[in-house]
PDB file of C-alpha atoms in Angstrom:
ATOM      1  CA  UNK E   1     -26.787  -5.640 -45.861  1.00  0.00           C
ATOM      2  CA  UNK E   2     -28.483  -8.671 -44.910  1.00  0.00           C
ATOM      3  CA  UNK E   3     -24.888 -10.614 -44.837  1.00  0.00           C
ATOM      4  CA  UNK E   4     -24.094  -8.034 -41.908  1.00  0.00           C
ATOM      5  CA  UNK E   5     -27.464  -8.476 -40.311  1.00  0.00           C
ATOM      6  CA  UNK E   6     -26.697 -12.291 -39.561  1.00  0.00           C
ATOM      7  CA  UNK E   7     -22.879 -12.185 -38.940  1.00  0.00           C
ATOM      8  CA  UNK E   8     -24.255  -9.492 -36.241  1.00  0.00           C
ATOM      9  CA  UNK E   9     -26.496 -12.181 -34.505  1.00  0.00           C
ATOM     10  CA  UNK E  10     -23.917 -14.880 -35.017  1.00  0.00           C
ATOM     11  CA  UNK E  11     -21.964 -13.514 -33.030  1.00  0.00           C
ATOM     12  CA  UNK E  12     -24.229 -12.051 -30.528  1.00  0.00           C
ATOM     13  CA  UNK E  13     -25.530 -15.770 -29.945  1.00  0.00           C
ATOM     14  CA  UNK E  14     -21.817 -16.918 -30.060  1.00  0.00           C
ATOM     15  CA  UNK E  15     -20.553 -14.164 -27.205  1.00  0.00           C
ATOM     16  CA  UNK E  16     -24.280 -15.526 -24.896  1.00  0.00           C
ATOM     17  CA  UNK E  17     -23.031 -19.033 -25.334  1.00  0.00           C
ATOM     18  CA  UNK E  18     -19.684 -18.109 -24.351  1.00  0.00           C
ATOM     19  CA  UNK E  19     -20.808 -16.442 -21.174  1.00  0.00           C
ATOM     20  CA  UNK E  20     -23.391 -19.520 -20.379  1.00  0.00           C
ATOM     21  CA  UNK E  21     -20.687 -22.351 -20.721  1.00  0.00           C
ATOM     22  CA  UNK E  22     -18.208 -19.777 -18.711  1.00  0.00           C
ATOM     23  CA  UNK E  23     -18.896 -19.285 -15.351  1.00  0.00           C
ATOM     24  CA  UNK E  24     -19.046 -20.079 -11.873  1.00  0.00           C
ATOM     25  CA  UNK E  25     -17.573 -23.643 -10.367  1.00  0.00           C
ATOM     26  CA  UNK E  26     -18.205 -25.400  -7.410  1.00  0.00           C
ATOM     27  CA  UNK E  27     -14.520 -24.250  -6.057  1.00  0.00           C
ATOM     28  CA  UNK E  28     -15.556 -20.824  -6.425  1.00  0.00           C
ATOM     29  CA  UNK E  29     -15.717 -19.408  -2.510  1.00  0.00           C
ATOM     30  CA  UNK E  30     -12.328 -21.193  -1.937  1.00  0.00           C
ATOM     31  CA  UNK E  31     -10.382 -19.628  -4.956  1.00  0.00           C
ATOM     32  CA  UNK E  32     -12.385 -16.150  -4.191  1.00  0.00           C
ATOM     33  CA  UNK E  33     -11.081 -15.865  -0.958  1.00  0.00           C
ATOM     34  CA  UNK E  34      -9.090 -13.058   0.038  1.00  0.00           C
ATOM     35  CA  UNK E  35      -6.131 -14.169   2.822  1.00  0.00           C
ATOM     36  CA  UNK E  36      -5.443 -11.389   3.785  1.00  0.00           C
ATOM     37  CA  UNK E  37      -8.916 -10.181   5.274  1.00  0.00           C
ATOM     38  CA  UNK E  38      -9.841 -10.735   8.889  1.00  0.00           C
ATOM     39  CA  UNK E  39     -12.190 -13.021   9.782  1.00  0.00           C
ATOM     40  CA  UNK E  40     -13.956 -10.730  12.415  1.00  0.00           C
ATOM     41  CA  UNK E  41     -13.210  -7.552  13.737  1.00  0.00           C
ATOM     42  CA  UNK E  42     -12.524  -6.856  17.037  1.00  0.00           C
ATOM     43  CA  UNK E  43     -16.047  -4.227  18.736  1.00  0.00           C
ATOM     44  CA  UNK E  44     -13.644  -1.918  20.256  1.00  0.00           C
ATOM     45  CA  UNK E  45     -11.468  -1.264  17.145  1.00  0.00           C
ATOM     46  CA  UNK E  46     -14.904  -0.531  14.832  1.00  0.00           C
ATOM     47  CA  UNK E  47     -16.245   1.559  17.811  1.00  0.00           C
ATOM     48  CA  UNK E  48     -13.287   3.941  17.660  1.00  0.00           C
ATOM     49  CA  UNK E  49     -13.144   3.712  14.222  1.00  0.00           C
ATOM     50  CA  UNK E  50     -16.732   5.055  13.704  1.00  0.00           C
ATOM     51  CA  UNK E  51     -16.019   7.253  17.200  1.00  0.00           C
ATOM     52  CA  UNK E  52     -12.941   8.773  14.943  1.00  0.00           C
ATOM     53  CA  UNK E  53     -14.506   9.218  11.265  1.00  0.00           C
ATOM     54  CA  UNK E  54     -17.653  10.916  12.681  1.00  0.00           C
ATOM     55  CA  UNK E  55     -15.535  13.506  14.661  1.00  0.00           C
ATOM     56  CA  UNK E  56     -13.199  14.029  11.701  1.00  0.00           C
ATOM     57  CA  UNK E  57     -16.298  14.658   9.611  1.00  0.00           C
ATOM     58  CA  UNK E  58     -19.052  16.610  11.521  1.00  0.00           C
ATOM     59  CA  UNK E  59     -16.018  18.635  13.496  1.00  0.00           C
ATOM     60  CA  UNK E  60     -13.775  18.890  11.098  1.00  0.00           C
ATOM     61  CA  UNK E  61     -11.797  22.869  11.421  1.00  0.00           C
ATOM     62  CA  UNK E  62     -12.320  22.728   7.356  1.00  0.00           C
ATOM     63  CA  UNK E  63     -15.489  21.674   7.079  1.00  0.00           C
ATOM     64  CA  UNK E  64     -18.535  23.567   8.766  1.00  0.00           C
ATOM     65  CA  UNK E  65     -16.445  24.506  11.925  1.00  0.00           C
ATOM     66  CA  UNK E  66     -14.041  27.342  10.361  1.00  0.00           C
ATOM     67  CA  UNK E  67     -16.893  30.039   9.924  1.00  0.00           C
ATOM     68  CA  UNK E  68     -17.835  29.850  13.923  1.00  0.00           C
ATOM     69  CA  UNK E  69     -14.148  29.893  15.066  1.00  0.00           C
ATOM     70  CA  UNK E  70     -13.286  32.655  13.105  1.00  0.00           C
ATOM     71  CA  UNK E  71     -16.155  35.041  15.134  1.00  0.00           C
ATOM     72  CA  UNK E  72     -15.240  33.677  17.936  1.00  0.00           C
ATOM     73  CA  UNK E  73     -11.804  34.995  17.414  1.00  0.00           C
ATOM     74  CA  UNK E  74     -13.128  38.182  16.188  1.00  0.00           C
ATOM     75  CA  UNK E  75     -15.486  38.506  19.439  1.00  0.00           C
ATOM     76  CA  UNK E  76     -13.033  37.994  21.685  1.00  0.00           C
ATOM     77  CA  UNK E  77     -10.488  41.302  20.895  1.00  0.00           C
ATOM     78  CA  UNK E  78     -13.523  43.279  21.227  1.00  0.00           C
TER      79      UNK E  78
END
């Protein structure tokens, strides 16, 4: 029991060192890069991004629009 105890925290310490001596270098930003990304992003093509998301969402036919549509069809063949 007290042979488990200490392998436990042998290689709890062991796994702490190992994650202490790994880690970041100094060439880290230019091997985390990604090449493909764009460096900045045009105003106009984030405005009708945002322009086009917000009407999909708030006017969406499936999503809180279908329940007023479908009176107004049923008030108009009256």
């Amino acid at each position: 029991m007290i042979m488990k105890r200490y392998i436990g925290k042998i290689l709890a310490m062991t796994f702490i060192a190992a994650f202490l001596v790994i880690g970041c270098t100094d060439s880290f930003e230019e091997v985390n890069t990604d090449p493909d990304r764009a460096k900045d992003a045009p105003a106009t093509n984030v405005l009708a991004f945002v322009l086009r998301y917000h009407s999909s969402t708030y006017y969406d036919v499936w999503n809180n629009m279908s329940e007023p549509s479908t009176y107004g069809g049923h008030l108009t063949k009256i």
